Coordinates of N, CA and C and ligand atoms in Angstrom, one line a residue:
M288 N 0.8 -1.4 -0.1 CA -0.2 0.0 0.0 C 0.8 1.3 0.1
A289 N 0.5 2.2 -0.9 CA 1.2 3.4 -0.9 C 1.2 4.3 0.4
S290 N 2.3 4.9 0.6 CA 2.3 5.4 2.3 C 1.6 6.8 2.0
V291 N 0.9 7.0 3.0 CA 0.3 8.6 3.3 C 1.2 9.7 3.4
P292 N 1.4 10.7 2.5 CA 2.6 11.7 2.8 C 2.1 12.4 4.4
L293 N 3.3 12.9 4.8 CA 3.1 13.4 6.1 C 2.8 15.0 5.9
P294 N 2.9 15.7 7.2 CA 2.3 17.2 7.0 C 3.9 17.9 6.5
G295 N 3.8 18.9 5.7 CA 4.9 19.5 4.8 C 5.3 19.0 3.5
E296 N 4.6 17.7 3.3 CA 5.0 16.7 2.1 C 4.2 16.9 1.0
G297 N 3.7 18.3 0.8 CA 2.9 18.6 -0.5 C 1.5 18.0 -0.4
A298 N 1.2 17.6 -1.6 CA -0.3 17.4 -2.0 C -0.5 15.9 -1.3
R299 N -1.4 15.9 -0.4 CA -1.8 14.5 0.5 C -3.2 14.4 1.0
A300 N -4.1 15.2 0.5 CA -5.4 15.3 0.6 C -6.1 13.9 0.2
P301 N -6.0 13.6 -1.1 CA -6.6 12.5 -1.4 C -6.1 11.0 -0.6
A302 N -4.8 11.1 -0.4 CA -4.3 9.9 0.5 C -4.9 10.0 1.9
V303 N -4.9 11.1 2.4 CA -5.2 11.2 3.9 C -6.9 10.8 3.6
R304 N -7.8 11.1 3.0 CA -8.9 11.0 2.6 C -9.1 9.4 2.7
A305 N -8.6 8.9 1.6 CA -8.8 7.6 1.5 C -8.1 6.4 2.8
M306 N -7.3 7.1 3.5 CA -7.1 6.4 4.8 C -8.1 6.4 5.8
F307 N -8.6 7.8 5.8 CA -9.9 7.7 6.9 C -11.1 6.8 6.1
D308 N -11.0 6.8 4.8 CA -12.4 5.9 4.3 C -12.1 4.5 4.7
R309 N -10.9 3.8 4.8 CA -10.3 2.4 5.0 C -10.8 2.2 6.5
I310 N -10.3 3.5 7.3 CA -10.1 2.9 8.7 C -11.6 3.0 9.6
A311 N -12.6 3.7 8.4 CA -13.7 4.3 9.1 C -14.6 3.1 10.4
P312 N -14.5 1.7 9.7 CA -15.1 1.0 10.6 C -14.8 0.7 12.1
G313 N -13.3 0.8 12.0 CA -12.9 0.5 13.3 C -12.3 1.8 14.0
Y314 N -12.5 2.7 13.8 CA -12.0 4.1 14.0 C -12.4 4.3 15.6
D315 N -13.5 4.2 16.0 CA -13.9 4.4 17.4 C -13.4 3.6 18.5
L316 N -13.3 2.4 18.0 CA -12.8 1.3 18.9 C -11.2 1.7 19.0
L317 N -10.6 1.9 17.8 CA -9.2 2.0 18.0 C -8.8 3.5 18.9
N318 N -9.5 4.3 18.7 CA -9.5 5.7 19.5 C -9.6 5.1 21.1
R319 N -10.5 4.5 21.5 CA -10.6 4.3 22.9 C -9.6 3.5 23.4
V320 N -9.0 2.3 22.6 CA -8.1 1.6 23.3 C -6.8 2.2 23.3
M321 N -6.5 2.8 22.2 CA -5.1 3.7 22.0 C -5.0 4.5 23.1
T322 N -6.0 5.4 23.6 CA -6.0 6.5 24.4 C -6.5 5.8 25.8
L323 N -6.8 4.5 26.0 CA -7.2 4.0 27.3 C -8.5 4.8 27.7
R324 N -9.5 5.2 26.6 CA -10.7 5.9 26.7 C -10.6 7.4 27.1
V325 N -9.3 7.8 27.2 CA -9.2 9.1 28.0 C -9.5 10.2 26.8
D326 N -9.4 9.8 25.3 CA -10.0 10.7 24.3 C -11.3 11.4 24.6
Q327 N -12.3 10.3 25.0 CA -13.6 11.0 25.3 C -13.4 12.1 26.4
R328 N -12.6 12.1 27.6 CA -12.4 13.1 28.3 C -11.8 14.2 27.8
W329 N -10.9 14.3 26.9 CA -10.4 15.4 26.1 C -11.4 16.1 25.4
R330 N -12.2 15.4 24.6 CA -13.4 15.9 23.8 C -14.3 16.8 24.7
R331 N -14.8 16.1 26.0 CA -15.4 16.9 26.9 C -14.7 18.1 27.2
R332 N -13.7 18.3 27.4 CA -12.9 19.4 28.2 C -13.0 20.2 26.9
L333 N -12.7 20.1 25.6 CA -12.8 20.9 24.6 C -14.3 21.6 24.5
V334 N -15.3 20.9 24.9 CA -16.6 21.3 24.5 C -16.7 22.2 26.2
A335 N -16.4 21.9 27.2 CA -16.5 22.4 28.0 C -16.0 24.0 27.8
A336 N -14.8 24.0 27.2 CA -14.0 25.2 27.2 C -14.8 26.2 26.3
L337 N -15.3 25.6 25.4 CA -16.4 26.7 24.6 C -17.4 27.0 25.3
A338 N -17.9 26.6 26.1 CA -19.3 26.8 26.9 C -20.3 27.0 26.1
P339 N -20.9 26.3 25.2 CA -21.9 26.4 24.1 C -23.1 26.6 25.0
R340 N -23.9 27.6 24.0 CA -25.3 27.9 24.6 C -26.5 27.3 23.7
D341 N -27.6 27.0 24.2 CA -28.5 26.5 23.4 C -28.9 27.9 22.2
G342 N -29.4 27.3 21.2 CA -29.7 28.4 20.2 C -28.2 28.7 19.3
E343 N -27.1 28.7 19.9 CA -25.9 28.9 19.0 C -25.7 28.0 18.1
A344 N -25.0 28.2 16.8 CA -24.5 27.3 15.9 C -23.1 26.9 15.8
L345 N -23.0 25.7 15.9 CA -21.7 25.1 16.0 C -21.4 24.2 14.9
L346 N -19.9 24.5 14.2 CA -19.7 23.6 13.1 C -18.6 22.7 13.9
D347 N -18.8 21.4 13.6 CA -17.5 20.5 14.0 C -17.0 20.0 12.8
L348 N -16.0 20.9 12.5 CA -14.9 20.4 11.4 C -14.1 19.1 11.5
C349 N -13.8 18.5 10.5 CA -13.1 17.2 10.5 C -13.6 16.2 11.6
A350 N -15.0 16.3 11.4 CA -16.1 15.7 12.5 C -15.7 14.2 12.6
G351 N -15.2 13.6 11.8 CA -15.1 12.3 11.7 C -16.5 11.3 11.9
T352 N -16.5 10.5 13.2 CA -17.6 9.8 13.6 C -18.5 10.5 14.6
M353 N -18.0 11.8 14.6 CA -19.0 12.8 15.3 C -18.9 12.7 16.9
D354 N -17.8 12.2 17.3 CA -18.1 12.3 18.9 C -18.1 13.6 19.6
V355 N -17.3 14.6 19.0 CA -17.5 16.0 19.4 C -18.9 16.6 19.3
A356 N -19.4 16.5 18.3 CA -20.5 16.8 18.0 C -21.8 16.5 19.0
A357 N -21.6 14.9 19.4 CA -22.6 14.2 20.2 C -22.1 14.8 21.7
E358 N -21.3 14.9 21.8 CA -20.8 15.7 23.1 C -21.5 17.1 23.3
A359 N -21.3 18.1 22.2 CA -21.8 19.2 22.4 C -23.3 19.4 22.4
R360 N -24.0 18.3 21.8 CA -25.3 18.3 22.1 C -26.0 17.7 23.3
R361 N -25.2 16.9 24.1 CA -25.3 16.4 25.4 C -25.2 17.7 26.1
R362 N -24.2 18.6 25.9 CA -24.0 19.5 27.0 C -25.0 20.9 26.7
A363 N -25.3 20.9 25.4 CA -26.6 22.1 25.3 C -27.4 21.7 24.1
P364 N -28.5 20.8 24.5 CA -29.2 20.3 23.4 C -30.1 21.3 22.6
G365 N -30.1 22.5 22.9 CA -30.6 23.5 22.0 C -29.7 24.0 21.0
L366 N -28.4 23.6 21.0 CA -27.3 23.9 20.0 C -27.9 23.5 18.7
R367 N -27.3 24.5 17.5 CA -27.5 24.0 16.0 C -26.5 23.4 15.6
I368 N -26.1 22.0 15.3 CA -25.0 21.6 15.1 C -24.7 21.1 13.7
L369 N -23.8 21.5 13.1 CA -23.3 20.9 11.7 C -21.9 20.0 11.9
A370 N -21.8 19.0 11.4 CA -20.7 18.1 11.6 C -20.1 18.0 9.9
A371 N -18.7 18.5 9.8 CA -18.3 18.3 8.3 C -17.1 17.5 8.3
D372 N -17.3 16.8 7.0 CA -15.7 16.1 7.0 C -15.7 15.6 5.6
F373 N -14.5 15.4 5.1 CA -14.4 15.0 3.9 C -14.5 13.7 3.3
S374 N -14.6 12.9 4.6 CA -14.8 11.1 4.4 C -16.0 10.7 4.7
L375 N -16.5 10.4 3.7 CA -18.2 10.0 3.6 C -18.3 8.8 4.7
P376 N -17.6 7.7 4.4 CA -17.7 6.8 5.5 C -17.6 7.2 7.1
M377 N -16.7 7.9 7.4 CA -16.5 8.3 8.8 C -17.5 9.2 9.2
L378 N -18.3 10.0 8.3 CA -19.4 11.0 8.6 C -20.6 10.0 8.7
A379 N -20.7 9.0 7.8 CA -21.8 7.9 7.8 C -22.0 7.5 9.2
R380 N -20.9 6.8 9.7 CA -21.0 6.2 10.8 C -21.5 7.2 11.9
G381 N -21.0 8.4 11.8 CA -21.3 9.6 12.9 C -22.8 9.9 12.9
A382 N -23.2 10.1 11.8 CA -24.5 10.4 11.4 C -25.5 9.4 12.1
A383 N -25.0 8.0 11.9 CA -25.9 7.0 12.2 C -25.9 6.9 13.9
K384 N -24.7 7.2 14.3 CA -24.8 7.1 15.8 C -25.3 8.2 16.6
T385 N -25.6 9.2 16.0 CA -25.9 10.5 16.6 C -27.2 11.1 16.0
G386 N -27.7 11.0 14.9 CA -28.6 11.4 14.1 C -28.6 12.9 13.8
L387 N -27.5 13.2 14.2 CA -27.1 14.9 13.8 C -27.0 15.2 12.3
P388 N -27.3 16.4 11.9 CA -27.1 17.0 10.5 C -25.2 16.7 10.5
A389 N -25.0 16.3 9.1 CA -23.7 16.1 8.6 C -23.6 16.4 7.1
A390 N -22.6 17.2 7.0 CA -22.3 17.5 5.1 C -20.9 17.1 5.1
Q391 N -20.9 16.4 3.7 CA -19.4 16.2 3.3 C -19.0 17.5 2.8
A392 N -17.6 17.7 3.4 CA -17.1 19.1 2.8 C -15.4 19.2 3.3
D393 N -14.8 19.8 2.1 CA -13.4 19.7 2.4 C -13.0 20.9 3.2
A394 N -12.3 21.0 4.4 CA -11.9 22.0 5.3 C -11.4 23.2 4.6
L395 N -10.9 23.1 3.4 CA -9.9 24.2 2.9 C -10.9 24.9 1.9
A396 N -12.1 24.2 1.6 CA -12.9 25.1 0.9 C -14.2 24.8 1.4
L397 N -14.8 25.3 2.4 CA -16.2 25.2 2.8 C -17.1 25.9 2.1
P398 N -17.9 24.9 1.8 CA -19.3 25.5 0.9 C -20.3 26.3 1.9
L399 N -19.8 27.0 2.7 CA -20.6 27.5 3.8 C -20.3 29.2 3.8
P400 N -21.5 29.8 4.0 CA -21.5 31.3 4.0 C -20.9 31.9 5.1
A401 N -19.9 33.1 5.0 CA -19.2 33.6 6.1 C -20.1 34.0 7.3
A402 N -19.6 34.1 8.4 CA -20.0 34.8 9.6 C -21.1 33.9 9.9
R403 N -21.2 32.6 9.7 CA -22.4 31.8 9.9 C -22.6 30.9 10.9
F404 N -21.4 30.9 11.7 CA -21.3 30.0 13.1 C -20.9 31.0 14.3
D405 N -21.5 30.7 15.5 CA -20.9 31.2 17.0 C -19.7 30.3 17.3
L406 N -19.7 29.1 16.9 CA -18.6 28.0 17.5 C -18.1 27.2 16.6
A407 N -16.8 26.8 16.4 CA -16.1 25.8 15.8 C -15.2 25.0 16.4
T408 N -15.5 23.7 16.5 CA -14.6 22.7 16.9 C -13.6 22.0 15.9
V409 N -12.6 21.6 16.0 CA -11.7 20.5 15.6 C -10.9 19.7 16.3
A410 N -11.4 18.6 16.5 CA -10.7 17.4 17.2 C -10.0 16.5 16.4
F411 N -8.6 16.5 16.5 CA -7.4 15.7 16.0 C -7.7 15.9 14.5
G412 N -8.0 17.1 13.9 CA -8.3 17.0 12.3 C -7.2 18.0 11.7
V413 N -6.8 19.0 12.6 CA -6.1 20.3 12.1 C -4.7 19.6 11.4
R414 N -4.0 18.5 11.9 CA -2.9 17.7 11.8 C -2.9 17.2 10.3
N415 N -4.2 17.2 10.1 CA -4.2 16.3 8.8 C -4.5 17.2 7.6
L416 N -4.6 18.5 7.7 CA -4.9 19.4 6.6 C -3.6 19.6 5.9
E417 N -3.9 19.8 4.5 CA -2.9 20.1 3.6 C -1.9 21.3 3.8
S418 N -2.9 22.1 4.3 CA -2.6 23.5 4.6 C -3.0 24.0 5.6
L419 N -2.5 24.1 6.8 CA -3.0 24.4 8.0 C -3.5 26.0 8.0
D420 N -2.8 27.1 7.3 CA -3.0 28.3 7.3 C -4.4 28.2 6.7
R421 N -4.5 27.6 5.6 CA -6.0 27.7 4.7 C -7.1 27.5 5.6
G422 N -6.7 26.2 6.4 CA -7.8 25.6 7.1 C -8.1 26.6 8.1
L423 N -7.1 27.4 8.9 CA -7.4 28.4 9.9 C -8.1 29.5 9.1
A424 N -7.9 30.0 7.9 CA -8.5 31.0 7.3 C -10.1 30.6 7.2
E425 N -10.3 29.6 6.6 CA -11.7 29.0 6.3 C -12.4 29.0 7.4
L426 N -11.9 28.5 8.9 CA -12.7 28.8 10.1 C -13.0 30.0 10.5
A427 N -11.9 31.1 10.4 CA -12.1 32.2 10.5 C -13.1 32.9 9.7
R428 N -13.0 32.6 8.5 CA -14.3 33.3 7.6 C -15.6 32.8 8.1
V429 N -15.7 31.4 8.3 CA -17.3 30.9 8.5 C -17.6 31.2 10.3
L430 N -16.7 31.7 10.9 CA -17.2 32.0 12.2 C -17.4 33.7 12.3
R431 N -18.4 34.1 12.8 CA -18.6 35.4 12.9 C -17.7 36.0 14.1
P432 N -17.6 37.6 13.9 CA -16.5 38.2 15.0 C -17.2 37.7 16.1
G433 N -16.1 37.7 17.0 CA -16.6 37.0 18.3 C -16.7 35.5 18.6
G434 N -16.9 34.9 17.5 CA -17.1 33.7 17.6 C -15.8 32.7 18.2
R435 N -16.0 31.6 18.7 CA -15.4 30.7 19.6 C -14.8 29.7 18.8
L436 N -13.5 29.4 18.8 CA -12.8 28.1 18.1 C -12.1 27.3 19.6
G437 N -12.4 26.0 19.4 CA -11.6 25.2 19.8 C -10.7 24.1 19.1
V438 N -9.7 23.8 19.4 CA -9.0 22.7 18.5 C -8.1 21.9 19.6
L439 N -8.6 20.7 19.5 CA -7.8 19.7 20.2 C -6.9 19.0 19.3
E440 N -5.6 18.5 19.5 CA -4.6 18.3 18.5 C -3.6 17.3 19.4
F441 N -3.0 16.3 18.8 CA -1.7 15.6 19.0 C -0.4 16.8 18.6
F442 N -0.3 17.7 19.3 CA 0.9 18.9 18.8 C 2.2 17.8 19.0
R443 N 3.1 18.5 18.4 CA 4.6 17.9 18.5 C 4.9 18.5 19.9
S444 N 5.6 17.4 20.6 CA 6.3 18.1 21.7 C 7.3 18.9 21.7
T445 N 7.7 19.8 22.6 CA 8.4 20.7 22.7 C 9.3 20.4 23.9
S446 N 9.1 19.5 24.9 CA 10.1 19.1 25.6 C 10.9 17.8 25.5
G447 N 12.1 17.7 25.7 CA 12.8 16.4 25.5 C 12.5 15.3 26.2
G448 N 12.2 15.5 27.7 CA 11.4 14.4 28.2 C 10.3 13.8 27.8
S449 N 9.3 14.6 27.6 CA 8.0 14.1 27.2 C 8.3 13.6 25.5
R450 N 9.1 14.2 25.1 CA 9.3 13.6 23.5 C 9.6 12.0 23.6
L451 N 10.6 11.7 24.7 CA 11.1 10.7 24.7 C 10.0 9.4 25.2
V452 N 9.1 10.0 26.1 CA 7.9 9.1 26.5 C 7.1 9.0 25.2
H453 N 6.9 9.8 24.7 CA 6.0 9.9 23.5 C 6.4 8.8 22.6
A454 N 7.5 9.1 22.4 CA 8.6 8.4 21.0 C 8.4 6.7 21.7
A455 N 8.5 6.6 22.6 CA 8.7 5.2 23.4 C 7.4 4.5 22.7
Y456 N 6.4 5.3 23.3 CA 5.0 4.7 23.4 C 4.3 4.3 21.8
N457 N 4.8 5.7 21.1 CA 4.6 5.3 19.5 C 5.4 4.3 19.1
R458 N 6.4 4.0 19.4 CA 7.3 3.0 18.7 C 7.1 1.6 19.2
L459 N 6.9 1.5 20.5 CA 6.5 0.1 21.2 C 5.3 0.0 21.3
A460 N 4.3 0.7 21.8 CA 3.0 0.2 22.2 C 2.1 0.5 21.0
L461 N 1.8 1.4 20.3 CA 1.0 1.7 19.1 C 1.0 0.5 17.9
P462 N 2.4 0.6 17.6 CA 2.4 -0.6 16.5 C 1.5 -1.8 17.0
V463 N 2.0 -2.1 17.9 CA 1.4 -3.8 18.5 C -0.5 -3.6 18.6
L464 N -0.6 -2.3 19.0 CA -2.3 -2.4 19.0 C -2.6 -2.1 17.8
G465 N -1.9 -1.3 16.8 CA -2.3 -1.3 15.5 C -2.4 -2.7 15.0
R466 N -1.7 -3.4 15.1 CA -1.7 -4.9 14.3 C -3.1 -5.5 14.9
L467 N -3.3 -5.6 16.2 CA -4.2 -6.0 16.7 C -5.7 -5.6 16.5
L468 N -5.6 -4.3 16.2 CA -7.1 -3.7 16.1 C -7.4 -3.2 14.5
S469 N -6.2 -3.1 14.1 CA -6.6 -2.5 12.6 C -6.0 -3.2 11.3
P470 N -6.7 -3.7 10.4 CA -5.9 -4.3 9.4 C -5.0 -3.3 8.3
D471 N -5.0 -2.0 9.0 CA -4.2 -1.3 8.1 C -3.2 -0.5 8.7
P472 N -2.1 -1.2 8.8 CA -0.7 -0.9 9.5 C -0.2 0.7 9.0
E473 N -0.5 1.2 7.8 CA -0.1 2.4 7.4 C -0.8 3.2 7.9
A474 N -2.0 3.3 8.3 CA -2.8 4.0 9.2 C -1.7 4.4 10.5
Y475 N -1.2 3.4 11.0 CA -0.5 3.7 12.3 C 0.8 4.4 12.0
R476 N 1.7 4.0 10.9 CA 2.7 4.8 10.6 C 2.4 6.3 10.7
Y477 N 1.1 6.5 9.8 CA 0.9 7.8 9.6 C 0.3 8.7 10.9
L478 N -0.3 7.9 11.7 CA -0.7 8.5 12.8 C 0.6 9.0 13.7
V479 N 1.5 7.8 13.7 CA 2.6 8.4 14.7 C 3.6 9.4 14.0
E480 N 3.8 9.2 12.8 CA 4.8 10.1 12.2 C 4.1 11.6 12.0
S481 N 2.8 11.6 11.8 CA 2.2 12.9 11.6 C 2.3 13.7 12.8
M482 N 2.1 12.9 14.0 CA 2.4 13.7 15.1 C 3.7 14.2 15.4
E483 N 4.7 13.6 15.0 CA 6.1 14.0 15.2 C 6.5 15.2 14.2
R484 N 5.8 15.2 13.2 CA 6.1 16.3 12.0 C 5.1 17.6 12.3
F485 N 4.1 17.5 13.0 CA 3.2 18.6 13.1 C 3.7 19.8 14.0
A486 N 2.9 20.9 14.0 CA 3.5 22.0 14.7 C 3.4 21.8 16.2
T487 N 4.2 22.4 16.9 CA 4.0 22.7 18.5 C 3.0 23.3 19.0
R488 N 2.6 23.3 19.9 CA 1.3 24.1 20.5 C 1.7 25.5 20.3
P489 N 2.8 26.1 20.5 CA 3.0 27.7 20.4 C 3.0 27.8 18.9
E490 N 3.7 27.1 18.1 CA 3.6 27.4 16.7 C 2.1 27.3 16.2
F491 N 1.2 26.5 16.5 CA -0.3 26.7 16.3 C -0.8 27.7 16.5
E492 N -0.6 28.1 18.0 CA -1.2 29.4 18.5 C -0.9 30.6 17.8
E493 N 0.4 30.5 17.2 CA 0.7 31.8 16.4 C -0.1 31.6 14.9
A494 N -0.1 30.2 14.4 CA -0.8 30.5 13.0 C -2.2 30.8 13.4
C495 N -3.1 30.7 14.6 CA -4.3 31.2 14.9 C -4.3 32.9 14.7
R496 N -3.3 33.3 15.4 CA -3.2 34.8 15.4 C -3.2 35.2 13.9
R497 N -1.9 34.7 13.1 CA -2.1 35.1 11.9 C -3.5 35.1 11.0
A498 N -4.2 34.1 11.4 CA -5.4 33.8 10.7 C -6.6 34.6 11.0
G499 N -6.4 35.6 12.1 CA -7.3 36.5 12.5 C -8.0 36.3 14.0
F500 N -7.5 35.4 14.6 CA -8.1 35.2 15.9 C -7.2 36.0 17.1
G501 N -8.1 36.2 18.1 CA -7.5 37.0 19.2 C -7.8 35.9 20.6
Q502 N -7.5 36.4 21.6 CA -7.5 35.8 23.0 C -7.1 34.1 22.7
V503 N -6.0 34.0 22.1 CA -5.5 32.5 22.1 C -4.8 31.9 23.2
R504 N -5.5 31.1 23.4 CA -4.9 30.1 24.9 C -4.8 28.8 24.5
G505 N -3.8 28.3 25.0 CA -3.5 26.7 25.2 C -3.3 26.2 26.2
E506 N -3.4 24.8 26.5 CA -3.5 24.1 27.5 C -2.8 22.7 27.4
T507 N -1.9 22.3 27.9 CA -1.3 20.6 27.8 C -2.7 19.9 28.3
L508 N -3.2 19.0 28.0 CA -4.2 17.7 28.3 C -3.3 16.6 29.0
F509 N -2.4 16.5 28.1 CA -1.5 15.2 28.5 C -0.1 15.3 28.0
P510 N 0.8 15.7 28.7 CA 2.1 15.9 28.7 C 2.7 15.3 27.4
G511 N 3.2 16.1 26.2 CA 3.8 15.5 25.2 C 2.9 15.0 24.1
V512 N 1.6 15.0 24.4 CA 0.5 14.1 23.4 C -0.6 15.1 23.0
C513 N -1.3 15.6 24.3 CA -2.4 16.2 23.7 C -2.7 17.8 24.1
G514 N -3.0 18.6 23.4 CA -3.1 20.0 23.8 C -4.3 20.3 23.3
L515 N -4.9 21.6 24.0 CA -6.3 22.2 23.7 C -6.0 23.8 23.5
V516 N -6.3 24.2 22.3 CA -6.0 25.5 21.9 C -7.7 26.2 21.8
T517 N -7.8 27.5 22.7 CA -9.0 28.0 22.3 C -8.6 29.4 21.8
A518 N -9.7 30.0 20.8 CA -9.3 31.4 20.2 C -10.5 32.0 20.1
V519 N -10.7 33.1 19.8 CA -11.6 34.0 19.6 C -11.6 35.0 18.2
R520 N -12.7 34.8 17.3 CA -12.3 35.2 16.1 C -12.4 36.8 16.3
S521 N -11.3 37.5 15.7 CA -11.4 39.0 16.1 C -12.3 40.0 15.1
P522 N -12.7 40.7 15.6 CA -13.8 41.6 14.8 C -13.4 42.1 13.4
Ligands
SAM860 C1 -8.4 12.1 13.2 S1 -9.9 12.2 12.5 C2 -10.7 12.9 13.7 C3 -12.3 12.8 14.1 C4 -13.2 13.2 15.0 N1 -13.0 14.7 15.2 C5 -12.7 12.7 16.2 O1 -12.6 13.5 17.5 O2 -12.4 11.6 16.6 C6 -9.6 13.3 11.4 C7 -10.6 13.6 10.4 O3 -10.4 14.6 9.7 C8 -11.2 14.6 8.4 N2 -10.1 15.6 7.3 C9 -8.8 15.3 7.2 N3 -8.7 16.4 6.4 C10 -9.7 16.9 5.9 C11 -10.1 18.0 4.9 N4 -9.3 18.5 4.3 N5 -11.4 18.3 4.9 C12 -12.5 17.8 5.7 N6 -12.2 16.9 6.7 C13 -10.8 16.4 6.7 C14 -10.8 13.1 8.0 O4 -11.6 12.4 7.0 C15 -11.1 12.4 9.3 O5 -12.4 12.0 9.5

């Protein structure tokens, strides 16, 4: 199987999309096992940080199987939610699971009007975009001024110690889990190596400012592994 190009390796959207299409059936189980179910706690932190209110409109981008959208609805049942992703098999599982509205769309060219949403979430999605700056520009476009953005991601680690722990887990545990749980070892290689190639959290925060966001705040949810960044669309 051809390898999926990593962040910074040029045109890669079709290969990334094909990979998610392939792994969609086992994606939820894989997530839970690989993170020992902590992934759902991280999604709850993301939604809680944005404090959604009934009546507001939320775009969950790179929604995949729609766990964030489901958590947002649980927290604010009157929220108007749209989940968007370019992988139909991922979205189909999410729509069947949650019953929430979903649209197949490319994050780099959203077929949505400007200033349409009060809130936007992206969980473990921005690392996969062919152009981070274009993705953030699209998010800034569809959020109204004052709209809140929340991003969860496996940012590249900045500290030597946590990079070591991270690399050990990635190299030792993940490949074993990958072989046990997924028929697609290439997806595991991509997952691990794309984490190691992506932006650090401070680099990502700077990209948010460049794209027109203010009040950019980041926190580490799991050292060397998972971070949360929130920001507000500048007027
Ligand atoms: C790791 S999954 C995360 C799914 C979900 N947000 C979660 O929390 O589990 C990344 C998702 O991003 C989607 N994705 C990647 N690049 C995209 C793009 N350019 N446009 C839309 N979706 C994209 C993939 O199809 C995949 O479903």
